Coordinates of C-alpha atoms in Angstrom, one line a residue:
X1 CA 23.1 -17.3 -253.2
X2 CA 21.4 -20.6 -252.7
X3 CA 20.3 -23.0 -255.5
X4 CA 17.1 -21.2 -256.6
X5 CA 15.9 -24.2 -258.6
X6 CA 17.1 -27.6 -259.8
X7 CA 18.2 -27.1 -263.4
X8 CA 17.7 -30.8 -264.4
X9 CA 14.1 -30.6 -263.1
X10 CA 13.4 -27.2 -264.7
X11 CA 14.5 -28.5 -268.1
X12 CA 13.5 -32.1 -267.8
X13 CA 11.3 -31.8 -270.9
X14 CA 14.2 -30.6 -273.0
X15 CA 16.2 -27.6 -274.1
X16 CA 14.0 -26.6 -277.1
X17 CA 11.3 -24.0 -276.7
X18 CA 8.9 -24.2 -279.7
X19 CA 5.4 -22.8 -279.9
X20 CA 5.2 -22.1 -276.2
X21 CA 6.4 -25.5 -275.0
X22 CA 9.7 -27.0 -273.8
X23 CA 10.5 -30.1 -275.7
X24 CA 13.5 -32.4 -276.5
X25 CA 15.6 -32.1 -279.6
X26 CA 15.5 -34.8 -282.2
X27 CA 19.0 -34.8 -283.6
X28 CA 20.0 -37.9 -281.8
X29 CA 23.0 -36.1 -280.3
X30 CA 23.3 -34.8 -276.8
X31 CA 25.3 -32.0 -275.3
X32 CA 26.2 -31.3 -271.7
X33 CA 26.2 -27.9 -270.0
X34 CA 29.2 -27.8 -267.6
X35 CA 29.8 -25.5 -264.6
X36 CA 33.2 -24.1 -265.7
X37 CA 34.1 -23.3 -262.1
X38 CA 34.0 -27.0 -261.1
X39 CA 33.8 -29.1 -264.3
X40 CA 30.6 -30.6 -262.9
X41 CA 27.6 -31.5 -265.2
X42 CA 24.7 -29.0 -265.0
X43 CA 22.4 -30.4 -267.7
X44 CA 22.6 -32.9 -270.5
X45 CA 20.1 -32.3 -273.3
X46 CA 19.3 -33.4 -276.8
X47 CA 20.4 -31.0 -279.5
X48 CA 18.0 -29.6 -282.1
X49 CA 17.8 -31.2 -285.6
X50 CA 16.9 -29.4 -288.8
X51 CA 13.4 -30.8 -288.4
X52 CA 13.2 -29.0 -285.0
X53 CA 14.3 -25.8 -286.7
X54 CA 11.6 -26.2 -289.3
X55 CA 9.0 -26.6 -286.6
X56 CA 10.2 -23.5 -284.8
X57 CA 10.1 -21.4 -287.9
X58 CA 6.7 -22.7 -288.8
X59 CA 5.4 -21.7 -285.3
X60 CA 6.9 -18.2 -285.7
X61 CA 5.4 -17.9 -289.2
X62 CA 1.9 -18.9 -287.8
X63 CA 2.3 -16.3 -284.9
X64 CA 3.4 -13.5 -287.2
X65 CA 0.0 -12.2 -288.6
X66 CA -1.5 -11.9 -285.1
X67 CA 1.6 -10.4 -283.5
X68 CA 2.4 -8.0 -286.3
X69 CA -1.2 -7.0 -286.4
X70 CA -1.3 -6.1 -282.7
X71 CA -1.3 -2.4 -282.0
X72 CA 2.0 -0.8 -280.8
X73 CA 0.3 -0.2 -277.5
X74 CA -0.6 -3.9 -277.2
X75 CA 3.0 -5.0 -277.9
X76 CA 4.2 -2.3 -275.5
X77 CA 2.0 -3.6 -272.7
X78 CA 3.2 -7.1 -273.3
X79 CA 6.8 -6.1 -273.0
X80 CA 6.1 -4.0 -269.9
X81 CA 4.6 -7.2 -268.3
X82 CA 7.7 -9.1 -269.4
X83 CA 10.0 -6.6 -267.7
X84 CA 8.0 -7.1 -264.5
X85 CA 8.2 -10.9 -264.8
X86 CA 12.0 -10.7 -265.3
X87 CA 12.3 -8.5 -262.2
X88 CA 10.3 -11.0 -260.2
X89 CA 12.6 -13.8 -261.3
X90 CA 15.9 -11.8 -261.2
X91 CA 17.6 -14.1 -258.6
X92 CA 16.8 -17.2 -260.7
X93 CA 18.2 -15.6 -263.8
X94 CA 21.4 -14.5 -262.0
X95 CA 21.9 -17.9 -260.5
X96 CA 21.5 -19.7 -263.9
X97 CA 23.7 -17.2 -265.7
X98 CA 26.5 -17.6 -263.2
X99 CA 26.1 -21.4 -263.2
X100 CA 26.4 -21.9 -266.9
X101 CA 29.0 -19.2 -267.6
X102 CA 31.1 -19.0 -264.4
X103 CA 30.4 -15.3 -264.0
X104 CA 30.9 -13.9 -260.5
X105 CA 27.4 -13.6 -259.0
X106 CA 28.0 -9.9 -258.4
X107 CA 28.4 -9.4 -262.2
X108 CA 25.2 -11.4 -263.0
X109 CA 23.2 -9.6 -260.3
X110 CA 24.4 -6.1 -260.9
X111 CA 25.1 -6.1 -264.7
X112 CA 23.6 -8.9 -266.8
X113 CA 20.2 -9.2 -265.2
X114 CA 19.3 -5.6 -264.4
X115 CA 20.7 -4.6 -267.9
X116 CA 18.3 -7.1 -269.5
X117 CA 15.3 -5.8 -267.4
X118 CA 16.2 -2.3 -268.4
X119 CA 16.5 -3.2 -272.1
X120 CA 13.1 -4.9 -271.9
X121 CA 11.5 -1.8 -270.3
X122 CA 13.2 0.4 -273.0
X123 CA 11.8 -1.6 -275.9
X124 CA 8.4 -1.6 -274.2
X125 CA 8.4 2.2 -274.6
X126 CA 10.1 2.1 -278.0
X127 CA 7.4 -0.1 -279.4
X128 CA 5.0 2.9 -279.3
X129 CA 7.4 5.1 -281.2
X130 CA 7.9 3.3 -284.5
X131 CA 7.5 6.2 -286.8
X132 CA 8.1 7.3 -290.4
X133 CA 8.2 10.8 -291.8
X134 CA 5.2 13.0 -291.4
X135 CA 2.9 13.3 -294.4
X136 CA 3.8 16.0 -296.9
X137 CA 3.3 17.0 -300.5
X138 CA 6.8 16.6 -301.8
X139 CA 5.8 16.5 -305.5
X140 CA 3.1 19.1 -305.1
X141 CA 0.4 16.8 -306.5
X142 CA 0.8 13.9 -304.1
X143 CA 0.9 13.2 -300.4
X144 CA 3.7 11.0 -299.3
X145 CA 4.4 9.3 -296.0
X146 CA 6.6 6.5 -294.7
X147 CA 5.4 3.3 -293.0
X148 CA 7.6 1.1 -290.9
X149 CA 6.4 -2.5 -291.1
X150 CA 7.4 -5.8 -289.5
X151 CA 9.4 -7.9 -291.9
X152 CA 8.4 -11.4 -290.8
X153 CA 10.3 -14.3 -289.1
X154 CA 13.8 -13.5 -287.8
X155 CA 16.4 -16.2 -287.3
X156 CA 19.0 -15.1 -284.8
X157 CA 22.1 -16.7 -283.4
X158 CA 23.5 -15.5 -280.0
X159 CA 27.0 -16.2 -278.4
X160 CA 28.0 -17.8 -275.1
X161 CA 29.7 -14.8 -273.4
X162 CA 26.5 -12.9 -272.4
X163 CA 23.7 -15.5 -273.0
X164 CA 20.9 -13.6 -271.3
X165 CA 21.8 -10.1 -272.6
X166 CA 22.5 -11.3 -276.1
X167 CA 19.2 -13.2 -276.2
X168 CA 17.4 -10.0 -275.2
X169 CA 19.4 -7.8 -277.7
X170 CA 18.2 -10.2 -280.4
X171 CA 14.6 -10.8 -279.3
X172 CA 13.5 -7.4 -278.0
X173 CA 13.8 -5.1 -281.0
X174 CA 12.6 -7.8 -283.3
X175 CA 9.3 -8.4 -281.4
X176 CA 8.8 -4.8 -280.4
X177 CA 8.7 -4.0 -284.1
X178 CA 6.1 -6.8 -284.6
X179 CA 8.3 -9.6 -285.9
X180 CA 8.5 -13.1 -284.5
X181 CA 11.8 -14.9 -283.9
X182 CA 13.6 -18.2 -283.7
X183 CA 16.8 -17.8 -281.6
X184 CA 19.6 -20.3 -281.5
X185 CA 21.7 -19.8 -278.3
X186 CA 25.2 -21.3 -277.9
X187 CA 25.1 -24.9 -277.0
X188 CA 27.3 -24.2 -274.0
X189 CA 24.9 -21.7 -272.4
X190 CA 21.2 -22.2 -273.3
X191 CA 19.6 -21.9 -269.9
X192 CA 18.8 -18.2 -269.6
X193 CA 17.6 -17.9 -273.2
X194 CA 15.1 -20.7 -272.5
X195 CA 14.1 -19.0 -269.2
X196 CA 13.6 -15.7 -271.1
X197 CA 11.2 -17.3 -273.5
X198 CA 9.3 -18.9 -270.6
X199 CA 9.1 -15.6 -268.9
X200 CA 7.6 -14.1 -272.0
X201 CA 4.9 -16.7 -271.9
X202 CA 4.3 -15.9 -268.2
X203 CA 3.9 -12.3 -269.3
X204 CA 1.2 -13.3 -271.8
X205 CA 3.0 -13.1 -275.1
X206 CA 1.4 -15.4 -277.6
X207 CA 2.9 -18.8 -278.3
X208 CA 5.2 -18.8 -281.3
X209 CA 6.4 -15.2 -281.0
X210 CA 9.6 -16.4 -279.3
X211 CA 11.1 -19.8 -280.1
X212 CA 14.4 -21.2 -279.0
X213 CA 16.3 -24.0 -280.8
X214 CA 19.5 -25.2 -279.1
X215 CA 21.6 -27.1 -281.6
X216 CA 24.9 -27.3 -283.3
X217 CA 26.0 -24.4 -285.5
X218 CA 26.7 -26.5 -288.5
X219 CA 23.4 -28.2 -288.4
X220 CA 20.7 -26.2 -286.6
X221 CA 22.4 -22.8 -287.1
X222 CA 23.1 -23.0 -290.8
X223 CA 19.7 -24.5 -291.4
X224 CA 18.1 -21.6 -289.6
X225 CA 20.1 -18.9 -291.5
X226 CA 19.3 -20.5 -294.8
X227 CA 15.6 -21.3 -294.1
X228 CA 13.4 -19.9 -296.9
X229 CA 10.8 -18.6 -294.4
X230 CA 13.4 -16.7 -292.4
X231 CA 13.6 -13.2 -293.8
X232 CA 16.4 -11.8 -291.6
X233 CA 19.4 -13.1 -289.7
X234 CA 21.1 -11.4 -286.8
X235 CA 24.3 -13.0 -285.6
X236 CA 26.7 -12.1 -282.8
X237 CA 30.0 -14.1 -282.7
X238 CA 33.4 -14.3 -284.3
X239 CA 34.3 -12.7 -287.5
X240 CA 35.2 -16.0 -289.1
X241 CA 31.8 -17.6 -288.3
X242 CA 30.1 -14.3 -289.3
X243 CA 31.6 -14.6 -292.8
X244 CA 30.0 -18.1 -293.1
X245 CA 26.6 -16.7 -291.9
X246 CA 26.9 -14.0 -294.5
X247 CA 27.5 -16.5 -297.3
X248 CA 24.4 -18.5 -296.4
X249 CA 22.2 -15.4 -295.8
X250 CA 23.1 -13.7 -299.0
X251 CA 22.3 -16.8 -301.0
X252 CA 18.7 -16.3 -300.1
X253 CA 18.9 -12.5 -300.2
X254 CA 18.1 -12.1 -296.4
X255 CA 18.5 -9.0 -294.5
X256 CA 21.7 -9.4 -292.4
X257 CA 22.9 -7.9 -289.1
X258 CA 26.4 -8.9 -287.9
X259 CA 28.0 -8.0 -284.5
X260 CA 31.4 -9.6 -284.8
X261 CA 34.8 -9.6 -283.1
X262 CA 36.7 -6.8 -281.5
X263 CA 40.2 -5.8 -280.4
X264 CA 39.4 -2.6 -278.5
X265 CA 42.2 0.0 -278.1
X266 CA 42.6 1.8 -274.8
X267 CA 44.4 5.0 -275.7
X268 CA 46.1 6.9 -272.8
X269 CA 47.5 10.3 -273.5
X270 CA 50.3 11.8 -271.3
X271 CA 47.9 14.3 -269.6
X272 CA 45.5 11.5 -268.4
X273 CA 44.7 10.8 -264.8
X274 CA 47.0 7.8 -264.3
X275 CA 45.0 6.3 -261.4
X276 CA 41.7 6.6 -263.3
X277 CA 43.3 5.0 -266.4
X278 CA 44.9 2.2 -264.5
X279 CA 41.7 1.3 -262.6
X280 CA 39.7 1.7 -265.9
X281 CA 42.1 -0.6 -267.7
X282 CA 41.8 -3.4 -265.1
X283 CA 38.1 -3.3 -265.0
X284 CA 37.7 -3.0 -268.8
X285 CA 40.1 -5.8 -269.6
X286 CA 38.8 -8.3 -267.0
X287 CA 35.0 -7.8 -267.2
X288 CA 33.5 -11.2 -267.8
X289 CA 37.0 -12.7 -267.5
X290 CA 37.9 -10.8 -270.6
X291 CA 35.2 -12.6 -272.7
X292 CA 33.7 -9.4 -274.0
X293 CA 34.1 -8.2 -277.6
X294 CA 34.3 -4.6 -276.3
X295 CA 36.8 -5.4 -273.5
X296 CA 40.0 -3.3 -273.4
X297 CA 42.7 -5.5 -275.0
X298 CA 45.4 -3.1 -276.4
X299 CA 46.5 -0.3 -274.1
X300 CA 48.5 2.4 -276.0
X301 CA 50.1 4.6 -273.4
X302 CA 52.1 7.8 -274.3
X303 CA 55.7 7.2 -273.3
X304 CA 55.9 9.6 -270.3
X305 CA 53.2 7.6 -268.5
X306 CA 54.0 4.1 -269.9
X307 CA 56.1 2.6 -267.2
X308 CA 54.0 4.0 -264.3
X309 CA 50.9 2.7 -266.0
X310 CA 52.4 -0.8 -266.5
X311 CA 53.5 -0.9 -262.8
X312 CA 50.1 0.3 -261.4
X313 CA 48.0 -2.0 -263.7
X314 CA 50.1 -5.0 -262.6
X315 CA 49.7 -4.1 -259.0
X316 CA 45.9 -3.8 -259.4
X317 CA 45.7 -7.0 -261.3
X318 CA 47.5 -8.9 -258.6
X319 CA 44.8 -7.7 -256.1
X320 CA 42.0 -9.3 -258.1
X321 CA 40.3 -12.2 -256.2
X322 CA 39.7 -15.4 -258.2
X323 CA 37.2 -17.9 -256.6
X324 CA 33.8 -19.4 -256.4
X325 CA 31.5 -17.5 -258.7
X326 CA 28.8 -17.6 -256.0
X327 CA 31.0 -16.1 -253.3
X328 CA 30.1 -12.4 -253.0
X329 CA 33.8 -11.4 -252.7
X330 CA 34.9 -13.1 -255.9
X331 CA 36.1 -10.6 -258.6
X332 CA 37.0 -13.0 -261.4
X333 CA 35.4 -16.3 -262.3
X334 CA 36.6 -19.0 -264.7
X335 CA 36.5 -18.8 -268.5
X336 CA 33.4 -20.4 -270.0
X337 CA 35.2 -23.7 -270.7
X338 CA 38.5 -25.5 -270.2
X339 CA 38.9 -25.4 -274.0
X340 CA 38.6 -21.6 -273.9
X341 CA 41.0 -21.4 -271.0
X342 CA 43.6 -23.4 -272.9
X343 CA 43.2 -21.3 -276.0
X344 CA 43.9 -18.1 -273.9
X345 CA 46.9 -19.8 -272.3
X346 CA 48.2 -20.7 -275.7
X347 CA 48.3 -17.0 -276.8
X348 CA 50.2 -16.1 -273.6
X349 CA 52.7 -19.0 -273.9
X350 CA 53.5 -18.1 -277.5
X351 CA 53.9 -14.4 -276.5
X352 CA 56.7 -15.3 -274.0
X353 CA 59.0 -15.7 -277.1
X354 CA 58.7 -12.0 -278.1
X355 CA 57.3 -10.1 -275.1
X356 CA 57.3 -9.9 -271.3
X357 CA 54.5 -11.3 -269.2
X358 CA 54.5 -8.7 -266.4
X359 CA 52.0 -10.5 -264.2
X360 CA 49.7 -13.5 -264.4
X361 CA 50.1 -15.9 -267.3
X362 CA 49.3 -19.0 -265.4
X363 CA 46.5 -21.5 -264.4
X364 CA 46.0 -21.3 -260.6
X365 CA 46.7 -24.4 -258.5
X366 CA 44.9 -25.6 -255.4
X367 CA 41.2 -25.3 -255.0
X368 CA 40.7 -23.6 -258.4
X369 CA 42.7 -26.1 -260.4
X370 CA 39.6 -28.1 -261.4
X371 CA 37.9 -25.1 -263.0
X372 CA 38.6 -23.1 -266.1
X373 CA 40.4 -20.3 -264.3
X374 CA 43.3 -18.2 -265.6
X375 CA 45.0 -15.4 -263.7
X376 CA 44.7 -11.8 -264.9
X377 CA 47.6 -11.2 -267.3
X378 CA 49.5 -8.2 -268.4
X379 CA 51.9 -8.3 -271.3
X380 CA 54.4 -5.6 -272.3
X381 CA 57.0 -5.2 -275.0
X382 CA 55.0 -6.9 -277.8
X383 CA 55.3 -5.6 -281.4
X384 CA 52.3 -4.0 -283.1
X385 CA 52.2 -6.8 -285.6
X386 CA 52.4 -9.6 -283.1
X387 CA 49.7 -12.1 -282.5
X388 CA 48.6 -10.9 -279.1
X389 CA 48.2 -7.3 -280.4
X390 CA 46.3 -8.2 -283.6
X391 CA 44.2 -11.3 -282.7
X392 CA 41.2 -11.5 -280.5
X393 CA 42.2 -13.5 -277.4
X394 CA 38.9 -13.3 -275.5
X395 CA 40.4 -13.8 -272.0
X396 CA 41.8 -11.8 -269.1
X397 CA 44.8 -10.5 -271.0
X398 CA 45.8 -6.9 -271.6
X399 CA 48.8 -5.9 -273.8
X400 CA 50.5 -2.5 -273.2
X401 CA 52.4 -0.7 -275.9
X402 CA 54.0 2.8 -275.9
X403 CA 53.6 5.6 -278.3
X404 CA 55.1 9.1 -278.8
X405 CA 52.9 11.5 -280.7
X406 CA 49.2 11.8 -280.8
X407 CA 49.2 11.0 -284.5
X408 CA 51.0 7.8 -283.7
X409 CA 48.7 6.8 -280.9
X410 CA 45.6 7.2 -283.0
X411 CA 47.2 5.4 -286.0
X412 CA 48.1 2.5 -283.7
X413 CA 44.6 2.4 -282.3
X414 CA 43.2 2.1 -285.8
X415 CA 45.7 -0.5 -286.9
X416 CA 43.5 -3.5 -286.7
X417 CA 40.8 -5.2 -288.8
X418 CA 38.3 -4.6 -286.1
X419 CA 36.3 -1.5 -285.1
X420 CA 33.8 -2.3 -282.4
X421 CA 34.8 -0.2 -279.4
X422 CA 37.7 2.0 -278.1
X423 CA 38.4 4.5 -275.4
X424 CA 40.6 7.7 -275.1
X425 CA 42.0 9.0 -271.8
X426 CA 42.9 12.7 -271.5
X427 CA 42.1 15.8 -269.5
X428 CA 42.3 17.9 -272.7
X429 CA 38.9 18.3 -274.3
X430 CA 40.3 19.0 -277.8
X431 CA 42.7 16.0 -277.7
X432 CA 39.9 13.6 -276.6
X433 CA 37.5 15.0 -279.1
X434 CA 40.0 14.4 -281.9
X435 CA 40.3 10.8 -280.8
X436 CA 36.5 10.3 -280.9
X437 CA 36.4 11.7 -284.4
X438 CA 39.4 9.8 -285.8
X439 CA 39.2 6.4 -284.1
X440 CA 37.3 4.0 -286.4
X441 CA 34.9 2.2 -283.9
X442 CA 31.2 2.0 -283.3
X443 CA 31.6 3.2 -279.7
X444 CA 34.3 5.5 -278.3
X445 CA 34.4 6.2 -274.6
X446 CA 36.3 9.2 -273.1
X447 CA 37.8 8.6 -269.6
X448 CA 35.9 5.3 -269.2
X449 CA 35.5 2.0 -271.0
X450 CA 32.6 -0.5 -271.1
X451 CA 29.4 1.2 -269.9
X452 CA 26.4 0.6 -272.2
X453 CA 22.9 2.0 -272.0
X454 CA 19.7 0.9 -273.6
X455 CA 19.1 4.2 -275.3
X456 CA 22.3 4.2 -277.3
X457 CA 23.3 1.9 -280.2
X458 CA 25.9 -0.9 -280.1
X459 CA 27.6 -2.1 -283.3
X460 CA 30.9 -1.9 -285.2
X461 CA 32.9 -0.8 -288.1
X462 CA 35.1 -2.8 -290.5
X463 CA 35.5 -6.5 -289.6
X464 CA 33.4 -6.0 -286.4
X465 CA 30.3 -6.1 -288.6
X466 CA 27.4 -3.8 -289.3
X467 CA 24.0 -2.9 -287.9
X468 CA 23.0 -1.9 -284.4
X469 CA 21.7 -3.6 -281.3
X470 CA 19.8 -1.7 -278.6
X471 CA 18.4 1.8 -279.0
X472 CA 15.7 2.8 -281.6
X473 CA 18.5 2.6 -284.2
X474 CA 18.0 -1.2 -284.0
X475 CA 14.6 -0.8 -285.6
X476 CA 16.5 0.0 -288.8
X477 CA 17.4 -3.7 -288.8
X478 CA 14.0 -5.1 -287.9
X479 CA 11.6 -3.0 -290.0
X480 CA 10.8 -2.6 -293.6
X481 CA 10.5 1.0 -294.8
X482 CA 7.6 1.6 -297.2
X483 CA 6.8 4.8 -299.1
X484 CA 3.1 5.4 -299.6
X485 CA 2.0 8.0 -302.2
X486 CA -1.5 9.4 -302.8
X487 CA -2.6 11.4 -305.8
X488 CA -4.4 14.6 -304.7
X489 CA -5.5 15.9 -308.1
X490 CA -8.3 13.5 -309.2
X491 CA -7.2 14.2 -312.7
X492 CA -7.6 11.2 -315.1
X493 CA -5.2 12.4 -317.8
X494 CA -2.1 13.6 -316.0
X495 CA 0.5 15.8 -317.8
X496 CA 3.3 13.3 -317.1
X497 CA 1.4 10.6 -319.1
X498 CA 2.4 12.4 -322.3
X499 CA 6.0 11.5 -321.8
X500 CA 4.9 7.9 -322.4
X501 CA 2.0 8.2 -324.9
X502 CA 0.1 10.9 -326.7
X503 CA 0.9 14.5 -327.4
X504 CA 0.5 17.6 -325.3
X505 CA -2.2 20.0 -326.5

């Protein structure tokens, strides 16, 4: 794919999008977006200050009455137009996403961008189906019904691993429900969030409905979460940072939605299709170079299949092609930064003291040495309580452990603080169904691992957070439920009044 646009020209006005306009940050500090495949500068921009956050929140607050007062049909039409604009600009979005993240272009083109367009189209339809319970006379003397109302200005923080999709997951349910939003993307990867906001303006959404502030987490992020005019915070990121977000949000009694870390188990029973499980494990552990909170990270394989599984996964991993993210044959790109690559390498190097690195575990030399690349890595022989089994590595690393009984396998799968996603592999319906019931995770796949769809919710158990992205379940996060009750009797002196004052005749 050719260079669809010059990034420095596109964002010459700055990397903040406030009240419908790109502008520069005023913090006095700059940040550089780096192409992780080459180490080259992509864009240097001024970070947002707390004053910039204040301006963005003020713009969202001004836009709220008009946007929340629009009919569901009007909001739906605007989102349908946005889906069409995104489709028209799909190549630009794919290019920018791969440039800032190092994603293989085939992943950006076939997963990130079409997934975002589909999500936009879904919420365009969902906007017309914000419903409460039908009216009924539950007390006998009154008619009750439930309204769903927009709650106000949402302040959201998105991560760097899926910048476009995570921006959409935050923005779309919020605005479909009639809220306005200020989104802080990760400093490393702001490009497609800014482009999404610009596309919304092209689609005719009013200024101020979507605002983007690109700043440091400790300054812009914490100020956004604690802002008195922000009524809800949605955060996706690490559990450690999520705890800090929760502390700030609860101090001002904000509604809070957290999608945090994961350490997804990949549970293979001894009757599973070995070839399907091996292919599934490689794809699910290496998607986005392993930088995916639902990626398969812990493969528990029943002992009769364990050795064959390790051998086949190692063979498949060794066939994975690392290279230029813009080459159509590249399977695996770099990690998002050299710092992230070195963090992943540190986990693997420490694991050599107590486990076996079956394949990978190295930084490639030659043409790829300047990028943040790391070879697909398979580790065996680690203990359940070891670092590589319990901690989120967030890189192209899969750890394989054996188990004997079904009870043991499910117990090991649950033996983690996290509970975002998991998968079970078996030809036995009852065995697989038991796993879906007993594994404590927000999503459990059977004989697959990773696919997501707009119609179904995404969110976790335990230290993986609470609340849902995507699907109409996400409206639970972004709407206020109000009970409205009408008296039907027209009686001035009601019988229940006598429990407070006066006597019954």
